[in-house]
Tab-separated table of N, CA, C and O in Angstrom:
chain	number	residue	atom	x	y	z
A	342	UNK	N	-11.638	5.175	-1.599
A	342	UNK	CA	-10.885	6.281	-2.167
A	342	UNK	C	-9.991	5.820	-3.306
A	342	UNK	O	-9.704	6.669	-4.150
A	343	UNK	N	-9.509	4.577	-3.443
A	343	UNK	CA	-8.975	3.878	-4.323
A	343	UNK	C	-9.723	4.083	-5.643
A	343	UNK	O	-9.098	4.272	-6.686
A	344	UNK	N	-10.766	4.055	-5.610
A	344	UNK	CA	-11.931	3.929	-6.400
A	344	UNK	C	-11.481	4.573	-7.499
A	344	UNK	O	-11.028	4.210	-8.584
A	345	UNK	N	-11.838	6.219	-6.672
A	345	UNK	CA	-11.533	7.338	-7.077
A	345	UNK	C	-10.379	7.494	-8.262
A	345	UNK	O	-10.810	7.952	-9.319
A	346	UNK	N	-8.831	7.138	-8.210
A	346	UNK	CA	-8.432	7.385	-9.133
A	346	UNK	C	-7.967	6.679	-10.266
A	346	UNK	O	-6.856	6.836	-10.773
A	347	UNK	N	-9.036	5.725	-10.736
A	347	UNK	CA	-9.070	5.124	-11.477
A	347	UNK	C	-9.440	5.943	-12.281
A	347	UNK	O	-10.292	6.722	-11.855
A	348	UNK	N	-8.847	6.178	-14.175
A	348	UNK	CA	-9.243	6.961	-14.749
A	348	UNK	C	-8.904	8.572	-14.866
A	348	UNK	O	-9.252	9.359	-15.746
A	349	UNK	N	-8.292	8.747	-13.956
A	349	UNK	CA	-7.760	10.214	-13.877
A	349	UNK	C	-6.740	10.716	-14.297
A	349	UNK	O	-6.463	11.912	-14.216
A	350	UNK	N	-5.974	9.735	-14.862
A	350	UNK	CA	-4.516	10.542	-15.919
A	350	UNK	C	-4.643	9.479	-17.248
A	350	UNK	O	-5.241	8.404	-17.213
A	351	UNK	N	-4.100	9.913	-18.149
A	351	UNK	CA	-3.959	9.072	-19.242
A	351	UNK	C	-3.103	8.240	-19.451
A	351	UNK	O	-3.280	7.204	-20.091
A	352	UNK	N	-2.037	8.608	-18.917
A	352	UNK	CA	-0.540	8.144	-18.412
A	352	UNK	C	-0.055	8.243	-17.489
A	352	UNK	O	-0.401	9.258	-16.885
A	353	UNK	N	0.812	7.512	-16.892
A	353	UNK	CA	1.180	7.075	-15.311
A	353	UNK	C	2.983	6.620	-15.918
A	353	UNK	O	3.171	5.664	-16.670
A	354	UNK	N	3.890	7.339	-15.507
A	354	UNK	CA	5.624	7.160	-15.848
A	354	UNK	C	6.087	6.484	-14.883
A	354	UNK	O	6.874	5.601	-15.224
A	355	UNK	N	5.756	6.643	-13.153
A	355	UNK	CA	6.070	5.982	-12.063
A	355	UNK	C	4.962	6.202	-10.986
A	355	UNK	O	4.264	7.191	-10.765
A	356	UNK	N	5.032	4.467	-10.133
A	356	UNK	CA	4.010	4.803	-9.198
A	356	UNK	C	4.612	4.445	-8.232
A	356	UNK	O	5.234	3.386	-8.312
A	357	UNK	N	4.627	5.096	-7.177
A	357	UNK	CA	5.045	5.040	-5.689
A	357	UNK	C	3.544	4.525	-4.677
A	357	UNK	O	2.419	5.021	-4.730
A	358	UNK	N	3.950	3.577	-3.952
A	358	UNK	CA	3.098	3.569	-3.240
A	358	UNK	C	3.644	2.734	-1.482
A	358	UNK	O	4.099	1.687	-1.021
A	359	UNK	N	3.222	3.984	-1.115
A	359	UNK	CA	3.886	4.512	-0.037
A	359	UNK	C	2.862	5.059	1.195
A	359	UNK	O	3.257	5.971	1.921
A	360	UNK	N	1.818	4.589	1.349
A	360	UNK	CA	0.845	5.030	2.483
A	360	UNK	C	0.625	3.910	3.303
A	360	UNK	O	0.216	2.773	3.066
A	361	UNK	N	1.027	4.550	4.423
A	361	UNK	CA	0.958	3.491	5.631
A	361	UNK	C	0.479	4.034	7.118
A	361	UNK	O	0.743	5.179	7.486
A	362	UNK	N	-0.212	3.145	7.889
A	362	UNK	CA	-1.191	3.701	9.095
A	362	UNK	C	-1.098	2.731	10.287
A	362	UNK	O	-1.608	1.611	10.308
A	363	UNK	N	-0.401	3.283	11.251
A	363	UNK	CA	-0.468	2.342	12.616
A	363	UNK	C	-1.030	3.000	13.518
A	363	UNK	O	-0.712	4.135	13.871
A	364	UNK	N	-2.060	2.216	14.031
A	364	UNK	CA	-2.619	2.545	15.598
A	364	UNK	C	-1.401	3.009	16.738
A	364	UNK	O	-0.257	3.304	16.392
A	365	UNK	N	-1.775	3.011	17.840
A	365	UNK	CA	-0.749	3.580	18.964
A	365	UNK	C	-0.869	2.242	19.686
A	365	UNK	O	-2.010	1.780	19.668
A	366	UNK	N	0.089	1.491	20.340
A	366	UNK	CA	0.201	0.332	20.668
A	366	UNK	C	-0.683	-0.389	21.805
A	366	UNK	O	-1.017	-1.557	22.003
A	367	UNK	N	-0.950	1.047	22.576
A	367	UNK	CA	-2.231	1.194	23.469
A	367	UNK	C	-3.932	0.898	23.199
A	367	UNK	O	-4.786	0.743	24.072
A	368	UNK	N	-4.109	0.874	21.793
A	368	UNK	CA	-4.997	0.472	21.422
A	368	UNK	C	-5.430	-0.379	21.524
A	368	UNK	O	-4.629	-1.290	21.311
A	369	UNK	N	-7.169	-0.980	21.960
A	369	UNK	CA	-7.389	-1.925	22.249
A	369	UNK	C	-8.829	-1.891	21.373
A	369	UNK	O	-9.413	-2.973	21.423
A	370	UNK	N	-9.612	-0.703	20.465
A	370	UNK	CA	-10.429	-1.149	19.163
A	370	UNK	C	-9.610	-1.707	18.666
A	370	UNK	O	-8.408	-1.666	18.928
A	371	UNK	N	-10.290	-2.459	17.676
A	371	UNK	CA	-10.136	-2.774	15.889
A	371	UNK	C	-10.630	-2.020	14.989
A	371	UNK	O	-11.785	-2.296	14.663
A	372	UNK	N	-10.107	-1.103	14.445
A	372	UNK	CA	-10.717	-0.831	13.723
A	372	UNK	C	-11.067	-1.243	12.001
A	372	UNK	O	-10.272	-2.032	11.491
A	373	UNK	N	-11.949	-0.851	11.331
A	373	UNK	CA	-12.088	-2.163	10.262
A	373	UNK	C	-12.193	-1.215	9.018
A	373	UNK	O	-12.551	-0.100	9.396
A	374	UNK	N	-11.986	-1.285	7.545
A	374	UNK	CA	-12.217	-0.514	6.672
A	374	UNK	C	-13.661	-1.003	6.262
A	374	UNK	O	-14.041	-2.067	6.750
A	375	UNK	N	-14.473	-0.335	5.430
A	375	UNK	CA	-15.968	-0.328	4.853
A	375	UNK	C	-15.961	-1.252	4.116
A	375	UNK	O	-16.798	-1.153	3.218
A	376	UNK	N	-15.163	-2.432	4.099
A	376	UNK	CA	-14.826	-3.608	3.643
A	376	UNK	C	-14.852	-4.813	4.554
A	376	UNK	O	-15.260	-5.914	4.186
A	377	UNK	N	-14.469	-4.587	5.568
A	377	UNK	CA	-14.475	-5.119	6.572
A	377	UNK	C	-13.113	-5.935	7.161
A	377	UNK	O	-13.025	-6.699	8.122
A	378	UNK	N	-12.235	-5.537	6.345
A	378	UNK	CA	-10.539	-5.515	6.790
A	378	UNK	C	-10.382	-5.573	7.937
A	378	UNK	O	-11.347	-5.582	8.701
A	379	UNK	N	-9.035	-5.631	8.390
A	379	UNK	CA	-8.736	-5.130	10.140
A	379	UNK	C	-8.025	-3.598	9.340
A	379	UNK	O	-7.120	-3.842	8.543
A	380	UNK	N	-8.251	-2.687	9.453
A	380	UNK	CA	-7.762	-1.281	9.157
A	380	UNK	C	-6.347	-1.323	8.461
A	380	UNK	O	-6.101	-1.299	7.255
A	381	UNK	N	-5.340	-1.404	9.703
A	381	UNK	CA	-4.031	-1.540	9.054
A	381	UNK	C	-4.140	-2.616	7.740
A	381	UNK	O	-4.422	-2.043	6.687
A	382	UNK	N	-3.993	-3.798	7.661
A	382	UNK	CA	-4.168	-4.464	6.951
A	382	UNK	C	-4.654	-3.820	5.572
A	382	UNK	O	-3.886	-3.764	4.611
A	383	UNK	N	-6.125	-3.277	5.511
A	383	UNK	CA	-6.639	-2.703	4.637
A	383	UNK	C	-5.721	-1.550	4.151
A	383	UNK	O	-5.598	-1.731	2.940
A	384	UNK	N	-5.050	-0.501	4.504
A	384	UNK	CA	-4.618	0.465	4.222
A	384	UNK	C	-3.275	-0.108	3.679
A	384	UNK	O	-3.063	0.047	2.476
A	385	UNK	N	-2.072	-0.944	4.662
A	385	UNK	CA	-0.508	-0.609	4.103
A	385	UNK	C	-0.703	-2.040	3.383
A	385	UNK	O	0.379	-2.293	2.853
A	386	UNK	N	-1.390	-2.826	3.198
A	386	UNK	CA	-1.280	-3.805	2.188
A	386	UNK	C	-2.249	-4.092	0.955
A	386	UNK	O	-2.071	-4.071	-0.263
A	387	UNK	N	-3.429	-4.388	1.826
A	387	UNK	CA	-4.555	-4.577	0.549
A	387	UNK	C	-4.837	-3.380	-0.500
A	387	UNK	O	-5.071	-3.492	-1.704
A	388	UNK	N	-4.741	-2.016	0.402
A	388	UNK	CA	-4.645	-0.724	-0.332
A	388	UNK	C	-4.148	-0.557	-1.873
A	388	UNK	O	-4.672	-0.243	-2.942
A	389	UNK	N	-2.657	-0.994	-1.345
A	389	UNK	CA	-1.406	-0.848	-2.369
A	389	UNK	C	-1.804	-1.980	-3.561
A	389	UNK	O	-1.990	-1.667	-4.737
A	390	UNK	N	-1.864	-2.847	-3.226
A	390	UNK	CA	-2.573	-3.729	-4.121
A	390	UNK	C	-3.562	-3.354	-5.074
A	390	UNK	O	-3.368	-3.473	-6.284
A	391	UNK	N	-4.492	-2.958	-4.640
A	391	UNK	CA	-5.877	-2.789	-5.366
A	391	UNK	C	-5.246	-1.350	-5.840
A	391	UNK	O	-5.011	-1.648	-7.011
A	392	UNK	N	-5.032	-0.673	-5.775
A	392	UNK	CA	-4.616	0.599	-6.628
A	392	UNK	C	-3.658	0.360	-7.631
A	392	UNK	O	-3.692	1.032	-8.662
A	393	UNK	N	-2.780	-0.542	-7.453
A	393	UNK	CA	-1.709	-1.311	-8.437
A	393	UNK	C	-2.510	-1.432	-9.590
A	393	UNK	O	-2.643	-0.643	-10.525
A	394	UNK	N	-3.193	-2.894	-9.322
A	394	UNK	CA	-4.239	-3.462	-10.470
A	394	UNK	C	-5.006	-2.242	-10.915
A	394	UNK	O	-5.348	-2.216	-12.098
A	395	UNK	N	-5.190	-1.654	-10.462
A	395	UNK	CA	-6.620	-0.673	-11.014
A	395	UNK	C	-5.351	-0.077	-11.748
A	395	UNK	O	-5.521	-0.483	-12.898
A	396	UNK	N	-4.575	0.405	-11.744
A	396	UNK	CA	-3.327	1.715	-12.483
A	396	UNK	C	-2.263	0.824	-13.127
A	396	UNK	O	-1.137	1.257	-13.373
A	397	UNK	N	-2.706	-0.647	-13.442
A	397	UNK	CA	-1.634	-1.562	-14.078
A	397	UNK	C	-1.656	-1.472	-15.598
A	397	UNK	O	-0.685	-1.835	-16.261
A	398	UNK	N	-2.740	-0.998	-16.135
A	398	UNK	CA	-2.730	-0.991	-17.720
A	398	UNK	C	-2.006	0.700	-17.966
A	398	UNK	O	-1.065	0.966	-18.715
A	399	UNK	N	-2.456	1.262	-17.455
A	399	UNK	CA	-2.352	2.570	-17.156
A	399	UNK	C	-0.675	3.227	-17.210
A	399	UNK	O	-0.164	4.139	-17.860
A	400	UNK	N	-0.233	2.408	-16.342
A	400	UNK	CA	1.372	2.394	-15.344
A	400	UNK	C	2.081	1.694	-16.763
A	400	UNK	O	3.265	1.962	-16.968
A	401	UNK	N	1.430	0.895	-17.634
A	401	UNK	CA	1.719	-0.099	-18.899
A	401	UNK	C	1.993	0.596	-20.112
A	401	UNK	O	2.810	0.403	-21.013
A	402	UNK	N	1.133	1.431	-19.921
A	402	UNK	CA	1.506	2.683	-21.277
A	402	UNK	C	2.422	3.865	-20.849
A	402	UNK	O	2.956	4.709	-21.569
A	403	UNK	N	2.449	3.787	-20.142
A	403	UNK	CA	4.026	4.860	-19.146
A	403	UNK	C	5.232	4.617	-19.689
A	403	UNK	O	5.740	3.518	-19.911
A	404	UNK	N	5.696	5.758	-19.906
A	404	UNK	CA	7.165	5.760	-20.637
A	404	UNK	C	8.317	5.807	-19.673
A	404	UNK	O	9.489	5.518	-19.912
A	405	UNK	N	7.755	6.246	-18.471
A	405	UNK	CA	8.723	5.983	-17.853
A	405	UNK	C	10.410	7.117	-17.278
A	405	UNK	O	10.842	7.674	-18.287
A	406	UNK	N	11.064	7.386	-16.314
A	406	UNK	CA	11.537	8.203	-16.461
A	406	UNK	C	12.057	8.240	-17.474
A	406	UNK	O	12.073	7.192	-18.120
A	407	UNK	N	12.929	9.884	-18.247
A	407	UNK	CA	13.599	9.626	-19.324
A	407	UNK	C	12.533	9.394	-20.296
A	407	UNK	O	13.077	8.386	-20.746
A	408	UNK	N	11.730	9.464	-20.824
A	408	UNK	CA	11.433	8.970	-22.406
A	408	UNK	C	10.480	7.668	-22.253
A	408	UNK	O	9.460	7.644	-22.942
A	409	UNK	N	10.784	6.493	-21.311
A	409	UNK	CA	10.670	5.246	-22.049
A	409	UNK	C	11.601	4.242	-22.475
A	409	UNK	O	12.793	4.484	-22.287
A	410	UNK	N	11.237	3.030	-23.078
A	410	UNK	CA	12.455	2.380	-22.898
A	410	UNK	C	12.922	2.932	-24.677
A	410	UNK	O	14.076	2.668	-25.016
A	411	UNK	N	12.352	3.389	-25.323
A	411	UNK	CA	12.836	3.721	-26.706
A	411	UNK	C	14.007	4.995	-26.587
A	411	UNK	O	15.083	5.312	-27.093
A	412	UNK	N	13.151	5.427	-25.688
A	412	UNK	CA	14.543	6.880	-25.027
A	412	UNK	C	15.553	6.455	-24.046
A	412	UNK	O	16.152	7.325	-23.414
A	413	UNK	N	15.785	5.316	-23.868
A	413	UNK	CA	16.631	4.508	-22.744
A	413	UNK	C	16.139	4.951	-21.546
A	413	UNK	O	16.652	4.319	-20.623
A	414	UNK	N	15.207	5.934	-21.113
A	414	UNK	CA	14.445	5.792	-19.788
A	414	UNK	C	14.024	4.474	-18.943
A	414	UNK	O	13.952	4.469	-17.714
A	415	UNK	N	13.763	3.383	-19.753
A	415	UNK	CA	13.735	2.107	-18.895
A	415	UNK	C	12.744	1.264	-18.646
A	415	UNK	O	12.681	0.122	-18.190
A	416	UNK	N	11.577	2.460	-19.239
A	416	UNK	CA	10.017	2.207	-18.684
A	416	UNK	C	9.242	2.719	-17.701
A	416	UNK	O	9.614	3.544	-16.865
A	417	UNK	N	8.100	2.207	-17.800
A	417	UNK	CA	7.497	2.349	-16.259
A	417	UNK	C	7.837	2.213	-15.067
A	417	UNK	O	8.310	1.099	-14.844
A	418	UNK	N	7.800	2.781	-14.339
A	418	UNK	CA	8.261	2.658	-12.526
A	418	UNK	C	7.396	2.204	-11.356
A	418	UNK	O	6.645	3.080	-10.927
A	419	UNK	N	7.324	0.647	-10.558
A	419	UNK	CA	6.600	0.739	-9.751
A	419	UNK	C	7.838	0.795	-8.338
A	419	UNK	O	8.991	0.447	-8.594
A	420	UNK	N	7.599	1.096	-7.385
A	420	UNK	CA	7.861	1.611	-5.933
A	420	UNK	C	7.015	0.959	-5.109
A	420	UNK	O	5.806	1.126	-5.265
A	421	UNK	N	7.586	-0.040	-3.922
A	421	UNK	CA	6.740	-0.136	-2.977
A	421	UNK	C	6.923	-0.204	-1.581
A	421	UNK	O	6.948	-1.330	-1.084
A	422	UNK	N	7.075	0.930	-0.739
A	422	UNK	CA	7.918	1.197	0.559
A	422	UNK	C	7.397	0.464	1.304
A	422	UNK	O	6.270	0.087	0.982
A	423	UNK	N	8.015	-0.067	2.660
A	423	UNK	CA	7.986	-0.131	4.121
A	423	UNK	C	8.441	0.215	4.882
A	423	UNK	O	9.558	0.630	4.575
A	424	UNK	N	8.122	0.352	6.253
A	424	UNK	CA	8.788	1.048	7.100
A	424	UNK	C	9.551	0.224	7.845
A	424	UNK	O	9.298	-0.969	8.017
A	425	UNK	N	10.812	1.016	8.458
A	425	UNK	CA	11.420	-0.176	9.214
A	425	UNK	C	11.167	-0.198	10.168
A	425	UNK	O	11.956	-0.822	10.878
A	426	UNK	N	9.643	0.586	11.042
A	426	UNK	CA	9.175	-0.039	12.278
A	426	UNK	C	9.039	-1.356	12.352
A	426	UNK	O	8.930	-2.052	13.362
A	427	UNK	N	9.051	-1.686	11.165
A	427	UNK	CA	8.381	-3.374	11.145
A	427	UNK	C	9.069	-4.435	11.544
A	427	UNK	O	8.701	-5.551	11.913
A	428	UNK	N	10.401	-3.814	11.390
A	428	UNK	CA	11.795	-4.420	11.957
A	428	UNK	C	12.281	-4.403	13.129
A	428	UNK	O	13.075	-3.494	13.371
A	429	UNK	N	11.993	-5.292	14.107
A	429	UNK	CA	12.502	-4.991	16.021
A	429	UNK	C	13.713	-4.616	15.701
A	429	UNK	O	14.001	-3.681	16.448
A	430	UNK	N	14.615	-4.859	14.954
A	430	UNK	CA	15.896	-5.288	14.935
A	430	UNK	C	16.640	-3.829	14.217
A	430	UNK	O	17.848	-3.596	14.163
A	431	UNK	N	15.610	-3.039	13.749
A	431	UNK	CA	16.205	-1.042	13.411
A	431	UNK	C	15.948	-0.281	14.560
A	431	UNK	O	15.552	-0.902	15.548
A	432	UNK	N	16.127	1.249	14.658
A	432	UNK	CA	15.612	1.385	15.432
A	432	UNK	C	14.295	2.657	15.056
A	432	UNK	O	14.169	3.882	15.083
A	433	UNK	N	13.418	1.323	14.680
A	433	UNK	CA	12.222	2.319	14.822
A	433	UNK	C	11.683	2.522	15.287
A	433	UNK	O	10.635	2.909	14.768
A	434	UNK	N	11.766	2.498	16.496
A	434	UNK	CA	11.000	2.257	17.841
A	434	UNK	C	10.643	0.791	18.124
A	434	UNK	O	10.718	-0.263	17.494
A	435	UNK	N	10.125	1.263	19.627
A	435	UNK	CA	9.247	-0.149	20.306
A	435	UNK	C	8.067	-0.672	19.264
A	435	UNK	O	7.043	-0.032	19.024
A	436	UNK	N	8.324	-1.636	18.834
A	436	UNK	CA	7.387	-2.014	17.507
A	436	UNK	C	5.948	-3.261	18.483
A	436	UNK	O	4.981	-3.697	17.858
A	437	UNK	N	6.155	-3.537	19.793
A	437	UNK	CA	5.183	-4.102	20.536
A	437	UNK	C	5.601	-5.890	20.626
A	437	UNK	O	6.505	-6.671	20.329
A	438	UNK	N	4.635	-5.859	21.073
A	438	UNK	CA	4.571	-7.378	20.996
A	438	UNK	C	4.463	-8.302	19.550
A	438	UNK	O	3.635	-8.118	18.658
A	439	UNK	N	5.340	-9.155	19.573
A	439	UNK	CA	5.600	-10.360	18.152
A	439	UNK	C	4.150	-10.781	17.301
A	439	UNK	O	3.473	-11.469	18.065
A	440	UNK	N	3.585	-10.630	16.227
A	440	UNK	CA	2.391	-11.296	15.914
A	440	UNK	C	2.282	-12.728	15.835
A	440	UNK	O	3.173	-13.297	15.205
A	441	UNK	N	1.421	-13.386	16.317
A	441	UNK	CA	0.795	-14.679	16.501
A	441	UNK	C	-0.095	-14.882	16.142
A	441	UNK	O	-1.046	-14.110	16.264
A	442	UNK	N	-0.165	-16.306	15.393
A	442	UNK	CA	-1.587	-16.677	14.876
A	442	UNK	C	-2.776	-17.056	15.861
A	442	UNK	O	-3.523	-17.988	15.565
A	443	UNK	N	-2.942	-16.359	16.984
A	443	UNK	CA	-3.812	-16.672	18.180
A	443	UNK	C	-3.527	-18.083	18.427
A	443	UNK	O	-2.519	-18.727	18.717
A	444	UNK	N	-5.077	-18.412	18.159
A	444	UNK	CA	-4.957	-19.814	18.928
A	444	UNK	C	-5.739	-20.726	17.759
A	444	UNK	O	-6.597	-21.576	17.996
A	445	UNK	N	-5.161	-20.285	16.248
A	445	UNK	CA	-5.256	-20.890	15.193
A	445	UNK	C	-4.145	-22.783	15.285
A	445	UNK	O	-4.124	-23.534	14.310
């Protein structure tokens, strides 16, 4: 779907990127993107990435809020959220068990 909007505006002022996907902790698939990712992975990281690069020349000719930097707008805008589930230590809930490199 990334694919997809490559090419679809002429100009890009700010990009937010902000899509993120967690299983329910109960889960015991993997599920994998048509890439062959582990899902999450594919979606709140590699996602954001590859849509970056693809919208980086793009996001380059963006003026940016305001005008641009000629209008003191500033430029282009990139954005890149997380959630603070990710954080045991907010309270975004029970975030599960600690990740480990198995038995790497």
């Amino acid at each position: 779907s990334v694919k997809k909007e490559d090419g679809l505006l002429p100009t890009i002022d700010s990009l937010v990127l902000n899509a993120g996907l967690a299983h329910g902790q109960g889960e015991t698939d993997v599920y994998r993107t048509k890439e062959g990712f582990e899902e999450t992975v594919g979606v709140n990281h590699l996602g954001h990435f590859y849509l970056f690069n693809l919208l980086a020349p793009t996001l380059a000719k963006g003026g940016g809020a305001g005008g641009g930097e000629a209008a003191g707008g500033g430029g282009p805008r990139l954005v890149s959220t997380a959630s603070g589930v990710h954080d045991p230590k907010t309270p975004g809930g029970d975030v599960g068990a600690p990740a480990t490199l198995g038995s790497l």
